[in-house]
XYZ file of C-alpha atoms in Angstrom:
430
model
C -61.448 -106.407 -20.902
C -59.887 -104.357 -18.129
C -56.478 -102.879 -18.761
C -53.483 -103.691 -16.622
C -50.529 -101.512 -17.521
C -46.801 -102.107 -17.253
C -44.538 -99.061 -17.575
C -41.083 -100.190 -18.730
C -38.457 -97.678 -17.583
C -38.938 -95.404 -14.570
C -36.897 -92.328 -15.348
C -37.982 -88.754 -16.074
C -40.673 -89.989 -18.482
C -41.808 -93.315 -17.070
C -42.272 -92.401 -13.420
C -44.653 -89.432 -13.859
C -46.640 -91.514 -16.355
C -46.804 -94.466 -13.958
C -47.964 -92.198 -11.145
C -50.831 -90.801 -13.206
C -51.975 -94.164 -14.541
C -51.587 -95.617 -11.054
C -54.228 -93.222 -9.768
C -56.861 -94.768 -12.053
C -55.732 -98.142 -13.466
C -53.863 -101.176 -12.144
C -50.275 -100.291 -13.047
C -46.852 -101.831 -12.467
C -43.719 -99.736 -12.875
C -40.803 -101.894 -14.026
C -37.117 -101.002 -14.133
C -33.910 -103.056 -14.151
C -32.243 -100.613 -11.731
C -32.756 -102.132 -8.275
C -31.577 -99.007 -6.465
C -34.077 -96.892 -8.366
C -36.975 -99.281 -7.645
C -36.097 -99.455 -3.953
C -36.083 -95.664 -3.791
C -39.483 -95.474 -5.506
C -40.962 -98.103 -3.213
C -39.899 -95.816 -0.359
C -41.822 -92.963 -1.970
C -38.814 -90.935 -3.102
C -37.807 -89.675 -6.531
C -34.257 -88.371 -6.969
C -35.118 -86.792 -10.323
C -37.465 -84.463 -8.381
C -40.144 -84.812 -11.062
C -42.616 -86.391 -8.652
C -43.441 -84.950 -5.237
C -43.404 -87.309 -2.253
C -47.140 -86.759 -1.691
C -47.991 -88.009 -5.183
C -46.836 -91.555 -4.444
C -49.619 -91.995 -1.899
C -52.208 -90.855 -4.448
C -51.242 -93.616 -6.896
C -53.036 -96.343 -4.965
C -53.118 -98.767 -7.915
C -49.380 -98.576 -8.619
C -46.483 -100.721 -7.521
C -42.828 -100.898 -8.570
C -40.719 -103.943 -9.347
C -37.609 -105.348 -10.984
C -39.227 -108.774 -11.371
C -40.669 -109.602 -14.810
C -42.946 -112.185 -13.173
C -44.931 -109.272 -11.751
C -45.747 -107.878 -15.195
C -46.463 -111.112 -17.075
C -50.229 -110.685 -16.658
C -50.330 -107.109 -17.985
C -52.055 -106.516 -21.312
C -50.694 -103.035 -22.076
C -46.938 -102.403 -22.065
C -45.701 -98.819 -22.321
C -41.994 -98.397 -23.106
C -40.291 -95.272 -21.751
C -36.614 -96.208 -21.890
C -33.947 -93.721 -23.043
C -32.835 -93.525 -26.677
C -29.339 -91.991 -26.608
C -26.684 -91.609 -29.292
C -23.273 -93.292 -29.370
C -19.832 -91.693 -29.632
C -20.280 -91.421 -33.404
C -23.595 -89.564 -32.941
C -25.592 -92.456 -34.318
C -28.786 -93.727 -32.644
C -28.168 -96.214 -29.853
C -31.281 -98.368 -29.763
C -29.873 -100.881 -27.286
C -32.222 -99.937 -24.402
C -35.205 -100.072 -26.766
C -34.196 -103.474 -28.133
C -33.596 -104.876 -24.636
C -37.001 -103.617 -23.498
C -38.616 -105.222 -26.575
C -36.906 -108.530 -25.770
C -38.215 -108.409 -22.192
C -41.761 -107.623 -23.301
C -41.611 -110.184 -26.111
C -41.069 -112.970 -23.585
C -44.255 -111.889 -21.774
C -46.644 -111.082 -24.627
C -49.989 -112.780 -24.934
C -52.580 -112.681 -27.673
C -54.209 -109.229 -28.128
C -51.695 -107.410 -25.904
C -50.746 -103.863 -26.883
C -47.199 -102.474 -26.771
C -46.988 -98.665 -26.813
C -43.666 -96.912 -27.322
C -43.014 -93.415 -25.959
C -39.244 -93.288 -26.472
C -38.059 -90.837 -29.133
C -37.051 -92.572 -32.369
C -36.818 -91.856 -36.087
C -39.897 -92.463 -38.279
C -40.253 -96.178 -38.855
C -38.162 -97.406 -35.933
C -41.068 -98.893 -33.978
C -42.141 -101.190 -36.773
C -38.716 -101.735 -38.364
C -36.671 -102.359 -35.203
C -38.935 -103.117 -32.230
C -41.704 -105.146 -33.846
C -39.380 -107.853 -35.274
C -37.868 -108.296 -31.813
C -41.314 -108.576 -30.246
C -42.310 -111.147 -32.861
C -39.124 -113.184 -32.385
C -39.336 -113.372 -28.606
C -43.110 -113.804 -28.348
C -43.689 -116.151 -31.267
C -46.758 -114.063 -32.067
C -47.439 -112.114 -35.274
C -47.788 -108.336 -35.322
C -51.317 -107.220 -36.221
C -51.400 -104.032 -38.262
C -53.540 -102.330 -40.876
C -51.842 -103.953 -43.872
C -52.063 -107.493 -42.506
C -53.693 -110.291 -44.400
C -57.216 -110.216 -42.947
C -56.801 -113.875 -41.941
C -54.336 -112.809 -39.225
C -56.579 -112.606 -36.189
C -54.209 -113.561 -33.387
C -51.147 -111.691 -32.269
C -50.142 -108.416 -30.639
C -50.664 -104.764 -31.504
C -48.481 -101.675 -31.217
C -48.966 -97.994 -30.625
C -46.757 -94.937 -30.431
C -47.413 -91.948 -28.180
C -44.342 -89.713 -27.870
C -43.352 -88.382 -24.472
C -43.419 -84.631 -23.925
C -41.858 -84.380 -20.479
C -39.886 -81.206 -19.792
C -37.556 -81.898 -16.813
C -37.782 -79.290 -14.077
C -40.990 -77.778 -15.474
C -43.608 -77.677 -12.729
C -46.183 -75.949 -14.933
C -46.393 -78.414 -17.804
C -47.087 -81.851 -16.358
C -48.158 -85.174 -17.879
C -51.850 -84.468 -17.449
C -51.894 -80.966 -18.949
C -49.729 -81.575 -22.028
C -51.677 -82.646 -25.118
C -50.759 -86.206 -26.085
C -50.179 -87.477 -29.613
C -51.386 -91.066 -30.000
C -51.403 -93.727 -32.715
C -51.982 -97.431 -33.235
C -51.195 -100.242 -35.640
C -54.854 -100.549 -36.698
C -57.690 -98.010 -36.592
C -59.326 -99.912 -33.748
C -56.113 -100.024 -31.713
C -55.487 -96.334 -32.433
C -58.883 -95.651 -30.838
C -58.025 -97.842 -27.842
C -54.625 -96.204 -27.317
C -56.221 -92.777 -27.596
C -58.957 -93.690 -25.105
C -56.372 -95.083 -22.690
C -54.420 -91.819 -22.571
C -57.616 -89.803 -22.321
C -58.140 -91.366 -18.889
C -55.248 -89.272 -17.555
C -54.739 -86.409 -20.034
C -57.041 -83.550 -19.057
C -56.275 -81.268 -22.023
C -57.018 -83.802 -24.737
C -55.210 -85.957 -27.277
C -54.352 -85.806 -30.965
C -54.754 -89.102 -32.798
C -52.212 -89.361 -35.613
C -53.025 -91.307 -38.769
C -50.136 -93.742 -38.306
C -47.296 -94.725 -36.016
C -44.788 -93.190 -38.459
C -46.549 -89.825 -38.353
C -46.489 -89.842 -34.546
C -42.783 -90.770 -34.535
C -41.975 -87.986 -36.981
C -43.997 -85.431 -35.018
C -41.986 -86.131 -31.895
C -38.562 -85.909 -33.442
C -39.237 -82.610 -35.206
C -40.514 -80.949 -32.016
C -36.981 -80.927 -30.682
C -35.308 -80.324 -34.045
C -37.316 -77.127 -34.419
C -36.040 -75.878 -31.050
C -32.479 -76.905 -31.883
C -32.510 -75.010 -35.182
C -34.032 -71.915 -33.581
C -31.483 -71.874 -30.765
C -28.687 -72.348 -33.306
C -29.939 -69.278 -35.154
C -29.893 -67.223 -31.951
C -26.440 -68.562 -31.069
C -25.178 -67.501 -34.486
C -26.747 -64.069 -34.067
C -25.007 -63.766 -30.690
C -21.668 -64.474 -32.399
C -22.402 -61.810 -35.018
C -23.532 -59.208 -32.500
C -20.394 -59.850 -30.451
C -18.338 -58.892 -33.495
C -20.500 -55.782 -33.942
C -20.189 -54.844 -30.259
C -23.966 -55.025 -29.761
C -25.604 -56.528 -26.661
C -27.529 -59.610 -27.828
C -30.077 -59.486 -25.020
C -30.987 -55.906 -25.867
C -31.497 -56.859 -29.505
C -33.683 -59.843 -28.588
C -35.798 -57.752 -26.211
C -36.332 -55.134 -28.889
C -37.214 -57.730 -31.536
C -39.436 -59.491 -29.012
C -41.844 -56.562 -28.999
C -43.212 -57.952 -32.281
C -46.042 -60.364 -31.510
C -44.720 -63.282 -33.543
C -41.012 -63.077 -32.702
C -39.996 -66.317 -30.970
C -38.389 -65.848 -27.508
C -35.301 -68.062 -27.868
C -32.039 -67.212 -26.119
C -28.414 -68.229 -26.842
C -26.515 -70.730 -24.715
C -25.252 -74.275 -24.347
C -27.618 -76.875 -25.822
C -27.574 -80.201 -24.037
C -30.005 -82.621 -22.466
C -31.632 -85.867 -23.480
C -33.774 -84.361 -26.255
C -32.598 -81.293 -28.148
C -28.950 -82.329 -28.244
C -29.769 -85.923 -29.244
C -33.015 -86.264 -31.203
C -31.870 -84.450 -34.377
C -29.335 -87.206 -34.978
C -32.155 -89.756 -35.101
C -33.824 -88.047 -38.038
C -30.553 -87.247 -39.820
C -29.576 -90.923 -39.482
C -32.814 -92.023 -41.139
C -32.512 -89.289 -43.765
C -29.056 -90.517 -44.746
C -30.398 -94.067 -45.078
C -32.829 -92.884 -47.747
C -30.200 -90.804 -49.525
C -30.914 -87.296 -48.237
C -28.349 -85.029 -46.588
C -30.123 -82.686 -44.122
C -27.968 -79.560 -44.253
C -29.884 -77.192 -41.942
C -30.354 -79.736 -39.156
C -26.703 -80.828 -39.125
C -25.401 -77.266 -39.449
C -27.489 -76.302 -36.414
C -26.107 -79.249 -34.472
C -22.515 -78.317 -35.334
C -23.039 -74.724 -34.270
C -24.740 -75.625 -30.996
C -22.105 -78.245 -30.232
C -19.383 -75.604 -30.698
C -20.752 -73.197 -28.107
C -18.734 -74.641 -25.220
C -15.499 -73.758 -26.993
C -16.853 -70.340 -27.907
C -17.807 -69.525 -24.302
C -14.366 -70.619 -23.076
C -12.726 -68.436 -25.718
C -14.789 -65.417 -24.667
C -13.916 -65.917 -20.997
C -10.223 -66.200 -21.845
C -10.362 -62.961 -23.831
C -12.181 -61.255 -20.979
C -9.568 -62.424 -18.463
C -6.752 -61.243 -20.728
C -8.443 -57.865 -21.138
C -8.485 -57.533 -17.337
C -4.827 -58.653 -17.141
C -5.697 -61.884 -15.345
C -3.396 -64.818 -16.097
C -5.323 -67.795 -17.444
C -2.786 -70.525 -16.628
C -3.125 -71.641 -12.984
C -6.122 -69.346 -12.530
C -9.008 -70.358 -10.276
C -12.302 -70.565 -12.122
C -15.758 -71.093 -10.635
C -18.366 -72.579 -12.964
C -21.864 -72.143 -11.560
C -24.115 -74.851 -12.954
C -23.608 -78.397 -14.228
C -27.127 -79.660 -15.011
C -28.160 -79.354 -18.640
C -30.871 -76.814 -17.755
C -32.111 -74.674 -14.904
C -33.894 -75.927 -11.793
C -33.483 -79.645 -12.383
C -30.832 -82.244 -11.459
C -30.653 -83.804 -14.941
C -27.041 -84.311 -16.064
C -27.726 -86.143 -19.308
C -25.682 -84.787 -22.193
C -24.816 -81.593 -20.333
C -22.570 -79.377 -22.479
C -21.033 -77.787 -19.404
C -18.594 -80.697 -19.453
C -17.021 -79.398 -22.670
C -16.554 -75.972 -21.106
C -14.794 -77.573 -18.147
C -12.507 -79.550 -20.470
C -11.514 -76.383 -22.341
C -10.254 -74.773 -19.129
C -8.609 -77.928 -17.841
C -6.606 -78.076 -21.071
C -5.284 -74.616 -20.182
C -4.182 -75.834 -16.721
C -6.831 -73.850 -14.885
C -8.077 -74.887 -11.455
C -11.809 -75.546 -11.764
C -14.530 -75.591 -9.109
C -18.042 -76.568 -10.172
C -20.962 -75.534 -8.021
C -24.498 -76.799 -8.630
C -26.878 -77.275 -5.683
C -29.273 -79.320 -7.835
C -27.097 -82.180 -9.040
C -26.192 -85.418 -7.298
C -22.434 -85.356 -6.636
C -22.021 -89.112 -6.846
C -23.811 -89.203 -10.202
C -21.585 -86.391 -11.518
C -18.513 -88.301 -10.382
C -19.641 -91.542 -12.016
C -20.809 -89.994 -15.298
C -18.175 -87.338 -15.877
C -15.473 -87.768 -13.222
C -16.503 -84.365 -11.886
C -16.977 -83.722 -8.171
C -18.966 -80.529 -7.531
C -18.083 -78.499 -4.440
C -20.437 -77.952 -1.502
C -20.081 -74.158 -1.353
C -17.894 -71.733 -3.326
C -15.045 -70.146 -1.386
C -15.026 -66.406 -0.836
C -12.241 -64.236 -2.293
C -10.938 -67.203 -4.286
C -11.711 -67.003 -8.000
C -10.216 -65.168 -10.939
C -13.222 -65.896 -13.133
C -16.832 -66.801 -12.336
C -18.973 -68.216 -15.142
C -22.756 -68.349 -14.745
C -23.709 -71.269 -16.975
C -27.091 -72.504 -15.697
C -29.870 -70.152 -14.588
C -30.889 -71.893 -11.361
C -33.216 -69.847 -9.171
C -30.710 -70.175 -6.334
C -28.125 -68.250 -8.350
C -30.568 -65.478 -9.173
C -31.579 -65.218 -5.519
C -27.937 -64.925 -4.446
C -27.687 -61.691 -6.363
C -24.629 -60.404 -8.161
C -23.090 -58.938 -4.987
C -22.881 -62.299 -3.217
C -21.611 -63.965 -6.389
C -18.870 -61.359 -6.754
C -17.840 -62.058 -3.165
C -16.534 -65.410 -4.436
C -14.047 -63.537 -6.614
C -10.629 -62.162 -5.794
C -10.023 -58.421 -5.715
C -9.419 -58.608 -9.481
C -11.856 -60.995 -11.155
C -14.409 -61.219 -13.942
C -17.992 -62.506 -14.028
C -19.319 -63.902 -17.314
C -23.080 -64.427 -17.426
C -24.058 -66.591 -20.408
C -27.699 -66.963 -19.293
C -28.594 -63.257 -18.896
C -29.434 -63.629 -15.215
C -28.147 -60.141 -14.477
C -28.041 -56.870 -16.382
C -25.122 -56.022 -18.623
C -23.780 -53.357 -16.274
C -23.626 -55.813 -13.357
C -21.347 -58.342 -15.060
C -18.172 -58.198 -17.131
C -19.334 -60.246 -20.082
C -22.344 -61.995 -21.618
C -23.074 -63.964 -24.758
């Protein structure tokens, strides 16, 4: 039987996947956002993950908001976001809604593959019951009674998209795959092998694949927390953190992490999925949660360091003009999800500072809607008491420190928390 694929969710993960499958297999990209689908049908991607020329290459792909156009698909791949709520608990609403939509469309022997990051067990504990309820079909898995021969199957193949990364793309990132039966695991693996050029890794179960995904980002979070804590210690010892890290980095197995604000849709979110599940089974994960607390506190720490630096230079903080360069959660991408720069802005607003935010990558309307922040078009010359380099966009590096200092008043400070410039060119660093 020939595959016809529906990709549910066309964001940073779903669109690049749809493009690649659409080059080889009949594929329909589905999203509930009509504006997004209209944009994609015009061959444009505002996330900048897909080049305009790539749309034309995906000759077997179309985009829609109409579920009638995906009812005849036999493989459904779910790539919706899995955020956390205000209490830092998993918010599975998008995943449940997607499962409801697919459940209404499922036919016998269809396969539903989830790519969204979840805690181990979520696919079969949360999504499968919804699929069963809305489809009226049973879930076929390895532990079924052998008499169950009709129903649907599931797989899990975690996304590994890195927004803004033009080197690591869908096709050249090894893919972890899994399925609800050995036969379906083979089929899911073979499906991804049609587009993944560097190979796949078939996990023994859906739970193993889920766990593998969530710890990828937890490992990074814990490592960055360690470096952030070291930066705090070295500040107390009056040692330049970057110099220490460069020296330590001469050892072949020293990991090249750097301190900073930790946001985004993965590292700042995914750890809470595993800690939530851990608490359900009676385990308190101390290292993971301690790392989260430390990383979440870095916005306040950066603000405190800037305030001390301004005071040292006899610059009044109240009513001062501050330029924050960068709003996206990471360099060279427009992604605003869970950006920790917002907390830094709030710290200065609470001190009655006048804040300008400059980021040539982000969409101003999106920033206004999400955070009630309106970035400026261009920083004003001779205007700022403090300039904080928060995100290491290439544009900022290319400006050079001289042009950046031109935005400052005759007496100003520049704080570079991303090590874009050398220590002797700026007034402060992490």
